[in-house]
Short mmCIF file of C-alpha atoms in Angstrom, two decimals:
data_model
loop_
_atom_site.label_atom_id
_atom_site.label_comp_id
_atom_site.label_asym_id
_atom_site.label_seq_id
_atom_site.Cartn_x
_atom_site.Cartn_y
_atom_site.Cartn_z
CA MET A 16 88.54 -26.03 -202.04
CA LYS A 17 86.30 -28.56 -203.80
CA ILE A 18 84.02 -25.82 -204.74
CA LEU A 19 86.61 -23.58 -205.64
CA LEU A 20 88.31 -26.40 -208.36
CA ALA A 21 84.66 -27.23 -209.23
CA LEU A 22 84.19 -23.40 -210.52
CA LEU A 23 87.35 -23.36 -212.08
CA ARG A 24 87.12 -26.42 -214.20
CA LYS A 25 83.80 -25.17 -215.33
CA ASP A 26 85.41 -21.47 -216.27
CA LEU A 27 88.21 -22.96 -217.96
CA LEU A 28 86.08 -25.75 -219.41
CA ILE A 29 83.89 -22.72 -221.04
CA GLU A 30 87.25 -20.86 -222.25
CA PHE A 31 88.77 -23.80 -223.70
CA ARG A 32 85.42 -24.67 -225.53
CA THR A 33 84.52 -21.19 -226.59
CA LYS A 34 87.74 -19.92 -226.72
CA GLU A 35 86.21 -16.39 -227.06
CA THR A 36 88.54 -14.58 -224.55
CA ILE A 37 91.62 -16.30 -225.32
CA PHE A 38 91.01 -15.29 -229.15
CA VAL A 39 90.18 -11.99 -228.62
CA THR A 40 93.17 -11.32 -226.69
CA ILE A 41 95.73 -12.97 -228.60
CA GLY A 42 94.17 -11.60 -231.87
CA MET A 43 94.14 -8.20 -230.42
CA ALA A 44 97.64 -8.54 -229.19
CA ILE A 45 99.09 -9.79 -232.94
CA LEU A 46 96.96 -6.93 -234.26
CA MET A 47 98.41 -4.00 -231.89
CA SER A 48 102.09 -5.33 -232.25
CA ALA A 49 101.85 -5.45 -236.05
CA ILE A 50 99.91 -1.65 -236.12
CA ALA A 51 102.22 -0.15 -233.95
CA SER A 52 105.46 -1.73 -235.56
CA VAL A 53 104.26 0.14 -238.80
CA GLY A 54 103.73 3.23 -237.21
CA VAL A 55 106.85 2.88 -235.53
CA SER A 56 108.89 2.45 -239.16
CA ALA A 57 106.61 5.26 -240.60
CA ALA A 58 108.32 7.63 -237.93
CA LEU A 59 111.76 6.26 -238.84
CA LEU A 60 112.87 5.85 -235.22
CA PRO A 61 116.10 4.78 -234.10
CA PRO A 62 116.42 1.39 -232.07
CA ALA A 63 117.02 3.40 -228.90
CA ALA A 64 113.91 5.27 -229.16
CA VAL A 65 111.84 2.35 -230.48
CA LYS A 66 113.08 0.67 -227.14
CA SER A 67 111.87 3.89 -225.02
CA VAL A 68 108.21 3.92 -226.39
CA LEU A 69 108.00 -0.01 -225.66
CA PRO A 70 106.36 0.11 -222.33
CA VAL A 71 103.72 2.41 -223.34
CA LEU A 72 103.02 0.61 -226.79
CA LEU A 73 102.82 -2.72 -224.64
CA THR A 74 100.59 -1.19 -222.02
CA LEU A 75 98.02 0.66 -224.53
CA SER A 76 98.08 -2.93 -226.35
CA PHE A 77 97.59 -4.71 -223.03
CA LEU A 78 94.84 -2.18 -221.97
CA LEU A 79 92.80 -2.34 -225.31
CA SER A 80 93.08 -6.23 -225.80
CA SER A 81 92.27 -6.90 -222.24
CA THR A 82 88.89 -4.65 -221.84
CA ILE A 83 87.73 -5.96 -224.88
CA SER A 84 88.10 -9.39 -223.93
CA MET A 85 87.02 -9.09 -220.13
CA THR A 86 83.52 -7.91 -221.38
CA ARG A 87 83.35 -11.56 -222.41
CA THR A 88 84.07 -13.20 -219.55
CA TYR A 89 80.62 -13.32 -218.41
CA GLU A 90 78.97 -14.00 -220.87
CA TYR A 91 77.72 -17.08 -220.00
CA GLU A 92 77.00 -16.02 -216.70
CA TYR A 93 73.90 -14.02 -217.70
CA GLN A 94 72.63 -16.26 -220.50
CA ASP A 95 70.18 -18.20 -218.86
CA ARG A 96 71.53 -17.45 -215.57
CA PRO A 97 73.51 -20.02 -214.44
CA LEU A 98 75.57 -17.92 -211.73
CA GLN A 99 72.26 -17.60 -210.12
CA GLY A 100 72.33 -21.61 -209.82
CA LEU A 101 75.55 -22.13 -208.46
CA LEU A 102 74.97 -18.94 -205.97
CA MET A 103 71.57 -20.80 -205.11
CA SER A 104 73.51 -24.02 -204.85
CA GLY A 105 76.13 -23.29 -202.00
CA ALA A 106 78.89 -21.27 -204.10
CA THR A 107 79.63 -18.52 -202.13
CA PRO A 108 80.54 -14.85 -204.00
CA GLN A 109 83.82 -14.76 -203.00
CA LEU A 110 84.70 -18.41 -204.54
CA VAL A 111 83.02 -17.25 -208.13
CA PHE A 112 85.23 -14.15 -207.74
CA VAL A 113 88.19 -15.81 -207.21
CA SER A 114 87.52 -18.60 -209.89
CA LYS A 115 87.22 -15.91 -212.25
CA PHE A 116 90.03 -13.81 -211.68
CA LEU A 117 92.12 -16.88 -211.45
CA THR A 118 90.91 -17.83 -215.13
CA ASN A 119 91.10 -14.17 -216.31
CA PHE A 120 94.80 -13.63 -215.08
CA LEU A 121 95.37 -16.94 -217.18
CA THR A 122 94.00 -15.61 -220.32
CA MET A 123 95.11 -12.09 -220.23
CA SER A 124 98.71 -13.18 -219.00
CA VAL A 125 98.83 -15.74 -222.53
CA GLY A 126 97.44 -12.27 -224.64
CA THR A 127 100.08 -9.91 -222.88
CA LEU A 128 102.94 -12.68 -223.57
CA THR A 129 101.98 -12.80 -227.04
CA THR A 130 102.05 -8.96 -227.08
CA LEU A 131 105.54 -8.65 -225.82
CA LEU A 132 106.65 -11.50 -228.57
CA GLY A 133 104.72 -9.61 -231.06
CA PHE A 134 106.45 -6.13 -230.57
CA VAL A 135 109.97 -7.88 -230.28
CA PHE A 136 109.17 -9.73 -233.23
CA PHE A 137 107.71 -6.76 -235.55
CA LEU A 138 110.19 -3.99 -234.01
CA ASN A 139 113.14 -6.35 -234.14
CA LEU A 140 113.94 -5.79 -230.77
CA SER A 141 116.50 -7.55 -228.54
CA ILE A 142 115.18 -7.49 -225.08
CA ALA A 143 116.42 -10.73 -223.94
CA GLN A 144 118.03 -9.16 -220.74
CA ILE A 145 114.94 -7.66 -219.46
CA PHE A 146 112.64 -10.19 -220.74
CA LEU A 147 111.84 -11.37 -217.04
CA PRO A 148 111.77 -8.60 -214.65
CA MET A 149 109.60 -7.07 -217.38
CA THR A 150 107.56 -10.03 -217.75
CA PHE A 151 107.33 -9.72 -213.97
CA ILE A 152 106.43 -6.34 -214.07
CA PHE A 153 103.61 -7.10 -216.47
CA GLY A 154 102.49 -9.95 -214.00
CA LEU A 155 101.72 -7.46 -211.23
CA MET A 156 99.95 -5.32 -213.69
CA ILE A 157 97.61 -7.77 -214.93
CA LEU A 158 96.89 -8.96 -211.41
CA GLY A 159 95.44 -5.43 -210.09
CA PHE A 160 93.77 -4.83 -213.43
CA VAL A 161 91.76 -8.46 -213.25
CA ALA A 162 91.28 -7.91 -209.91
CA ILE A 163 88.98 -4.62 -210.15
CA ALA A 164 87.66 -5.58 -213.91
CA THR A 165 86.63 -9.11 -212.59
CA LEU A 166 84.45 -6.87 -210.17
CA ILE A 167 83.74 -4.42 -212.26
CA VAL A 168 82.40 -6.09 -215.61
CA PRO A 169 79.34 -7.84 -213.89
CA ILE A 170 78.10 -4.41 -212.79
CA THR A 171 78.37 -3.05 -216.86
CA PHE A 172 75.99 -5.86 -217.47
CA SER A 173 72.75 -4.22 -216.30
CA SER A 174 73.52 -1.21 -218.82
CA ARG A 175 72.56 -1.14 -222.70
CA LEU A 176 75.51 0.89 -222.66
CA ARG A 177 77.96 -1.84 -221.55
CA GLY A 178 80.75 -1.42 -224.30
CA VAL A 179 81.50 2.09 -223.03
CA ILE A 180 80.69 2.07 -219.68
CA LEU A 181 83.59 -0.46 -218.83
CA PRO A 182 86.49 1.62 -220.07
CA LEU A 183 85.09 4.43 -218.59
CA LEU A 184 85.15 2.65 -215.06
CA LEU A 185 87.67 0.85 -215.86
CA LEU A 186 90.97 3.31 -216.67
CA PRO A 187 90.59 5.80 -213.96
CA LEU A 188 90.96 3.13 -211.77
CA THR A 189 93.73 0.95 -213.18
CA PHE A 190 95.49 4.23 -214.11
CA PRO A 191 97.78 3.80 -211.05
CA ILE A 192 98.47 0.37 -211.60
CA LEU A 193 99.47 1.30 -215.63
CA PHE A 194 101.81 4.36 -214.76
CA GLY A 195 103.58 2.54 -212.52
CA GLY A 196 103.90 -0.47 -214.74
CA ILE A 197 105.38 2.03 -217.59
CA GLU A 198 107.28 3.69 -215.14
CA ILE A 199 109.57 0.56 -213.92
CA CYS A 200 109.48 -0.82 -217.39
CA SER A 201 111.19 2.38 -218.95
CA SER A 202 113.56 2.15 -216.13
CA LEU A 203 114.48 -1.80 -217.09
CA ILE A 204 115.07 -0.21 -220.63
CA ALA A 205 117.12 2.27 -219.51
CA GLY A 206 119.23 0.17 -217.87
CA ILE A 207 118.53 0.48 -214.38
CA PRO A 208 118.06 -2.96 -212.69
CA LEU A 209 114.43 -3.95 -211.16
CA ASP A 210 114.78 -2.58 -207.32
CA LEU A 211 111.88 -4.54 -205.25
CA SER A 212 112.06 -1.96 -202.91
CA SER A 213 111.08 0.87 -205.12
CA PRO A 214 108.26 2.84 -204.56
CA TRP A 215 106.70 2.29 -207.61
CA ILE A 216 106.67 -1.75 -206.79
CA SER A 217 105.30 -0.83 -203.40
CA LEU A 218 102.61 1.17 -205.49
CA LEU A 219 102.11 -1.82 -207.70
CA VAL A 220 101.90 -4.55 -204.83
CA GLY A 221 99.79 -1.87 -202.70
CA PHE A 222 96.77 -1.60 -205.57
CA ASP A 223 97.03 -5.42 -206.50
CA VAL A 224 96.01 -6.16 -202.63
CA LEU A 225 93.78 -3.64 -202.28
CA TYR A 226 91.84 -4.45 -205.51
CA MET A 227 91.67 -7.86 -204.65
CA ALA A 228 90.55 -7.25 -201.23
CA ILE A 229 87.52 -4.87 -202.69
CA GLY A 230 86.51 -7.68 -205.44
CA MET A 231 86.45 -10.30 -202.51
CA ASN A 232 84.71 -8.11 -200.34
CA LEU A 233 81.88 -6.24 -202.76
CA PHE A 234 81.56 -9.02 -205.37
CA ASP A 235 78.53 -10.51 -203.61
CA LYS A 236 76.69 -7.08 -203.60
CA VAL A 237 77.39 -7.02 -207.47
CA VAL A 238 76.39 -10.69 -208.68
CA ILE A 239 73.59 -10.89 -206.19
CA GLU A 240 70.27 -9.68 -207.85
CA MET B 20 43.04 -31.34 -194.46
CA SER B 21 43.57 -29.81 -191.00
CA VAL B 22 47.00 -28.57 -189.95
CA THR B 23 47.99 -31.10 -186.94
CA PRO B 24 51.05 -30.76 -184.53
CA ASN B 25 52.98 -33.29 -186.99
CA HIS B 26 52.91 -30.58 -189.73
CA LYS B 27 56.13 -28.57 -188.64
CA SER B 28 56.42 -24.50 -190.50
CA LEU B 29 59.17 -24.47 -192.48
CA LEU B 30 59.03 -20.66 -193.67
CA THR B 31 56.86 -17.77 -193.06
CA LEU B 32 56.14 -14.78 -195.15
CA SER B 33 55.28 -12.11 -193.55
CA ALA B 34 53.65 -8.94 -195.26
CA ILE B 35 55.67 -9.39 -198.41
CA SER B 36 55.20 -6.50 -201.03
CA HIS B 37 57.33 -6.00 -204.48
CA LYS B 38 57.57 -2.89 -206.90
CA PHE B 39 58.59 -3.15 -210.27
CA ASP B 40 58.80 -0.04 -212.34
CA GLY B 41 56.71 1.73 -209.57
CA GLN B 42 54.05 -0.80 -210.47
CA GLU B 43 53.08 -3.05 -207.13
CA ALA B 44 53.48 -6.90 -208.17
CA LEU B 45 53.16 -8.42 -204.70
CA ARG B 46 50.88 -6.40 -202.18
CA GLY B 47 51.06 -7.64 -198.49
CA ILE B 48 51.20 -11.28 -198.92
CA ASP B 49 51.30 -13.66 -195.91
CA PHE B 50 51.27 -17.04 -195.38
CA GLU B 51 53.07 -19.82 -193.92
CA ILE B 52 54.51 -23.06 -195.55
CA LEU B 53 54.42 -26.47 -193.48
CA ASN B 54 56.90 -29.03 -194.04
CA ASP B 55 54.69 -31.18 -195.98
CA ASP B 56 52.84 -28.97 -198.03
CA ARG B 57 52.53 -29.60 -201.77
CA ILE B 58 51.06 -26.18 -202.89
CA LEU B 59 49.86 -24.91 -206.47
CA LEU B 60 50.00 -21.48 -206.73
CA VAL B 61 47.52 -20.31 -209.62
CA GLY B 62 46.53 -16.84 -210.76
CA PRO B 63 46.15 -15.16 -214.31
CA ASN B 64 49.16 -13.50 -215.99
CA GLY B 65 50.64 -10.84 -214.40
CA SER B 66 49.21 -11.71 -211.12
CA GLY B 67 52.51 -12.04 -209.26
CA LYS B 68 53.13 -15.77 -209.16
CA SER B 69 56.55 -15.53 -210.99
CA THR B 70 57.65 -12.75 -208.40
CA LEU B 71 56.32 -14.42 -205.52
CA LEU B 72 58.20 -17.49 -206.13
CA LYS B 73 61.37 -15.84 -206.96
CA ALA B 74 61.00 -14.03 -203.63
CA ILE B 75 60.58 -17.07 -202.13
CA SER B 76 63.92 -18.64 -203.66
CA GLY B 77 65.88 -15.49 -202.92
CA ILE B 78 66.50 -14.22 -206.49
CA ILE B 79 64.79 -10.74 -205.55
CA THR B 80 64.27 -9.39 -202.25
CA PRO B 81 60.86 -8.08 -201.57
CA SER B 82 60.46 -4.28 -201.50
CA LYS B 83 58.80 -4.63 -198.12
CA GLY B 84 58.15 -7.53 -195.92
CA ARG B 85 60.27 -10.27 -194.50
CA ILE B 86 60.56 -13.95 -194.89
CA PHE B 87 61.54 -16.34 -192.11
CA TRP B 88 62.81 -19.77 -192.55
CA SER B 89 61.76 -21.73 -189.43
CA ASP B 90 65.64 -23.35 -188.93
CA ASN B 91 66.96 -20.11 -187.38
CA PHE B 92 64.39 -17.38 -187.93
CA ILE B 93 66.18 -15.21 -189.66
CA SER B 94 65.52 -13.90 -193.22
CA ALA B 95 67.40 -15.90 -195.13
CA LYS B 96 68.55 -16.06 -198.93
CA TYR B 97 68.88 -19.33 -201.24
CA GLN B 98 67.39 -21.68 -199.49
CA ALA B 99 64.80 -23.26 -201.85
CA ALA B 100 65.62 -25.28 -204.98
CA TYR B 101 64.20 -23.30 -207.86
CA PHE B 102 63.18 -24.14 -211.32
CA GLY B 103 62.06 -20.95 -213.37
CA GLU B 104 61.91 -19.39 -216.81
CA ASP B 105 65.97 -19.44 -217.23
CA SER B 106 67.32 -22.64 -217.20
CA GLN B 107 70.57 -21.79 -215.14
CA LEU B 108 72.82 -24.22 -217.33
CA TYR B 109 76.10 -23.21 -218.77
CA ARG B 110 75.43 -23.07 -222.72
CA PRO B 111 78.89 -23.91 -223.63
CA LEU B 112 78.66 -27.37 -221.27
CA SER B 113 77.01 -30.68 -221.62
CA ILE B 114 73.95 -31.88 -219.46
CA GLU B 115 76.23 -34.17 -217.71
CA GLU B 116 78.92 -31.46 -216.72
CA ASN B 117 76.40 -28.92 -215.95
CA LEU B 118 74.51 -31.25 -213.56
CA GLN B 119 77.95 -32.45 -212.15
CA LEU B 120 79.27 -29.18 -211.32
CA PHE B 121 76.12 -28.26 -209.50
CA LEU B 122 76.43 -31.39 -207.56
CA ASP B 123 80.12 -30.60 -206.52
CA VAL B 124 78.95 -27.21 -205.85
CA SER B 125 76.22 -28.00 -203.59
CA GLY B 126 78.61 -30.74 -201.56
CA GLN B 127 76.12 -33.64 -202.42
CA SER B 128 77.69 -37.18 -203.77
CA GLU B 129 74.30 -38.73 -205.37
CA ASP B 130 75.12 -40.50 -208.35
CA LEU B 131 75.41 -38.43 -211.65
CA GLY B 132 74.24 -41.85 -214.13
CA ASN B 133 71.18 -42.19 -211.69
CA ILE B 134 70.12 -38.83 -212.16
CA LEU B 135 70.32 -39.00 -215.55
CA LYS B 136 68.36 -42.01 -215.73
CA THR B 137 65.90 -40.66 -213.71
CA TRP B 138 65.26 -37.74 -216.21
CA ASP B 139 65.32 -39.63 -219.27
CA LEU B 140 68.52 -37.91 -220.07
CA GLN B 141 71.31 -40.65 -220.87
CA SER B 142 71.33 -40.10 -224.63
CA TYR B 143 72.02 -36.48 -224.39
CA SER B 144 74.28 -36.36 -221.64
CA LYS B 145 77.28 -35.24 -223.70
CA THR B 146 75.38 -33.08 -225.65
CA ALA B 147 75.96 -29.21 -225.27
CA VAL B 148 72.70 -27.41 -223.49
CA GLN B 149 73.29 -24.79 -226.41
CA ASN B 150 71.98 -27.32 -229.02
CA LEU B 151 69.23 -28.95 -226.82
CA SER B 152 65.68 -28.89 -228.03
CA ARG B 153 63.61 -26.83 -225.75
CA GLY B 154 61.79 -29.74 -224.05
CA THR B 155 65.31 -31.68 -223.04
CA LEU B 156 66.55 -28.52 -221.91
CA VAL B 157 63.37 -28.34 -219.27
CA ARG B 158 64.12 -31.83 -218.25
CA ALA B 159 67.74 -30.91 -217.81
CA SER B 160 67.15 -27.81 -215.59
CA LEU B 161 64.48 -29.84 -213.89
CA ALA B 162 66.91 -32.44 -213.26
CA ARG B 163 69.31 -29.51 -212.03
CA ALA B 164 66.46 -28.32 -209.67
CA PHE B 165 65.53 -31.88 -207.92
CA LEU B 166 69.15 -32.79 -207.33
CA LEU B 167 69.54 -30.07 -205.17
CA ASN B 168 68.52 -31.73 -201.67
CA ARG B 169 66.54 -28.46 -199.97
CA PRO B 170 63.45 -28.55 -197.85
CA LEU B 171 61.70 -26.58 -200.39
CA LEU B 172 61.04 -27.19 -204.47
CA ILE B 173 59.66 -24.35 -206.31
CA LEU B 174 58.52 -24.98 -209.77
CA ASP B 175 57.31 -21.98 -212.03
CA GLU B 176 55.73 -23.48 -215.16
CA PRO B 177 57.69 -26.83 -214.88
CA THR B 178 55.24 -28.46 -217.72
CA ASN B 179 55.82 -25.83 -220.22
CA ALA B 180 57.82 -27.58 -223.04
CA LEU B 181 57.59 -30.94 -221.81
CA ASP B 182 55.93 -33.69 -223.90
CA THR B 183 53.68 -36.44 -222.31
CA SER B 184 56.67 -38.66 -221.03
CA GLY B 185 58.51 -35.44 -220.24
CA ARG B 186 55.19 -34.73 -217.96
CA GLU B 187 55.20 -38.35 -216.57
CA THR B 188 59.00 -37.84 -215.50
CA LEU B 189 57.94 -34.90 -213.92
CA ALA B 190 55.22 -36.63 -211.90
CA ARG B 191 57.30 -39.24 -210.80
CA ASN B 192 59.71 -37.48 -209.58
CA LEU B 193 57.21 -35.15 -207.78
CA ASP B 194 55.75 -38.05 -206.22
CA SER B 195 59.11 -39.10 -205.01
CA LEU B 196 59.20 -35.65 -203.13
CA ARG B 197 56.55 -37.25 -200.40
CA THR B 198 58.82 -39.92 -199.29
CA GLN B 199 61.96 -37.62 -198.94
CA ASN B 200 60.04 -34.94 -196.69
CA ARG B 201 60.41 -32.45 -198.58
CA SER B 202 57.81 -29.53 -199.59
CA SER B 203 57.15 -28.24 -202.72
CA ILE B 204 55.44 -24.90 -204.69
CA ILE B 205 54.13 -25.30 -208.36
CA ALA B 206 53.33 -22.14 -210.18
CA THR B 207 50.99 -23.61 -213.41
CA HIS B 208 48.05 -22.98 -215.53
CA ASP B 209 47.91 -27.03 -216.38
CA LEU B 210 45.60 -27.82 -213.34
CA GLY B 211 45.14 -31.35 -214.42
CA PHE B 212 49.00 -32.33 -214.33
CA ALA B 213 48.71 -30.63 -210.33
CA ALA B 214 45.77 -32.15 -209.96
CA GLY B 215 46.01 -35.40 -207.46
CA PHE B 216 49.43 -34.35 -206.42
CA VAL B 217 48.80 -30.82 -204.41
CA ASN B 218 47.16 -30.76 -200.88
CA ARG B 219 47.04 -26.91 -200.74
CA VAL B 220 45.80 -24.58 -203.30
CA ILE B 221 47.00 -20.85 -203.29
CA ALA B 222 45.27 -18.63 -205.48
CA ILE B 223 46.46 -14.89 -206.34
CA LYS B 224 45.22 -11.79 -208.15
CA SER B 225 46.55 -8.59 -208.35
CA GLY B 226 49.27 -9.94 -205.79
CA LEU B 227 47.14 -10.12 -203.21
CA ILE B 228 46.00 -14.00 -202.19
CA LYS B 229 42.51 -14.80 -202.62
CA ARG B 230 42.19 -18.28 -201.49
CA ASP B 231 44.19 -20.65 -199.72
CA LEU B 232 42.66 -23.91 -199.27
CA ARG B 233 43.90 -27.50 -198.25
CA GLY B 234 42.85 -30.51 -199.10
CA SER B 235 42.93 -33.21 -202.19
CA PHE B 236 41.68 -31.62 -205.39
CA GLU B 237 40.30 -32.83 -208.32
CA ARG B 238 40.91 -31.19 -211.87
CA GLU B 239 37.45 -30.03 -211.97
CA GLN B 240 37.29 -28.45 -208.50
CA LEU B 241 40.74 -26.73 -209.66
CA ILE B 242 39.25 -25.29 -212.16
CA LYS B 243 36.18 -24.00 -210.17
CA ILE B 244 38.60 -22.63 -207.46
CA TYR B 245 40.33 -20.53 -210.37
CA GLU B 246 37.52 -19.54 -211.86
CA GLU B 247 36.23 -18.42 -208.64
CA SER B 248 39.14 -16.45 -207.44
CA CYS B 249 40.75 -15.23 -210.22
CA LEU B 250 38.69 -14.09 -213.34
#
């Protein structure tokens, strides 16, 4: 536990000092919501139609900002190879994974919340009644996305084309999570209350657990050598 | 110096070979490191010194051969403390934060203030690693390697970028290893620095061990060994 806390402190401290991931995430969130609102206004869509495309817009925005910001999360682990030093000092790859996962989850959550608020502001939407269930669903989506992305990003570091390869690897793997999230959010917007026993929730939770387990168990293969 | 029963085996390298992009960097290296060995590894550029040290430290896995640590006689990774070309420090964090992190992760409770004093780093302790001069960065990285309480310390070109005071600090810390019952293996072209400290010299050329001698060595002797084995 002491090792995990030390790693977590390190990851949060680096993020606090550099502010790179959070700036990219929030900056992209604001830009995406502003651009989408201009597009939606230009299309002269009625408020109900705008509401119905919100989950897709939100998911696309989350996907873009998260994929871009995730590429930065290992930047300082590979400059001068301190990650190698930590593993040589007794940190297990599993603990490194958990620490990175928690930090990424936190920054992606802040980014997604900003995106959601940005859309509400720019599109002048009223989603007060479904705000909490929607946040919960996006929380589940971020959980699975971040778990698999935390595993995949270090793989792309050995490639010159890492910026290109990451979305190519990440999109097919996260498709079930994103699709499930959009389905549930669309139902919420249509006025159907959140049903925790729905197959879509099971799908989201199932992929979250699966990707966490894969991440924890394969991370050593990815970071050692 | 002859090997007596008091000298215990620390690790054994058995037929270590390693290839980089089809080129053989190491070609069947065999030797044993004892618990009180202070080894100087010499050889020309590209002879395989760094590759050998990385293999011993666990950073790379050799293409062929095994490394056996005497405690468990299994091939184990990360049993040694290592200083190499990368500082292994986080650039946005200060020296103090970096060293505390490595202490916490290794489960050690040494006094950080003492470590900073030992390496003459007190005045830079709050400075972010990315703002350090090369010499100070090397000292901070050496402090990181030395603080890890491991039976073997591996140093790859530790005197590069160090000024006279830095070299003296390093020499003092190397000397203290004798009382801590820790072995060391140093790769350096700075033979004058190594003379008087090492008790074993291994000369390597083209991935093969050319000489493996024990004893105490003066600078001139080390130069002679290097010239005879490596040129």
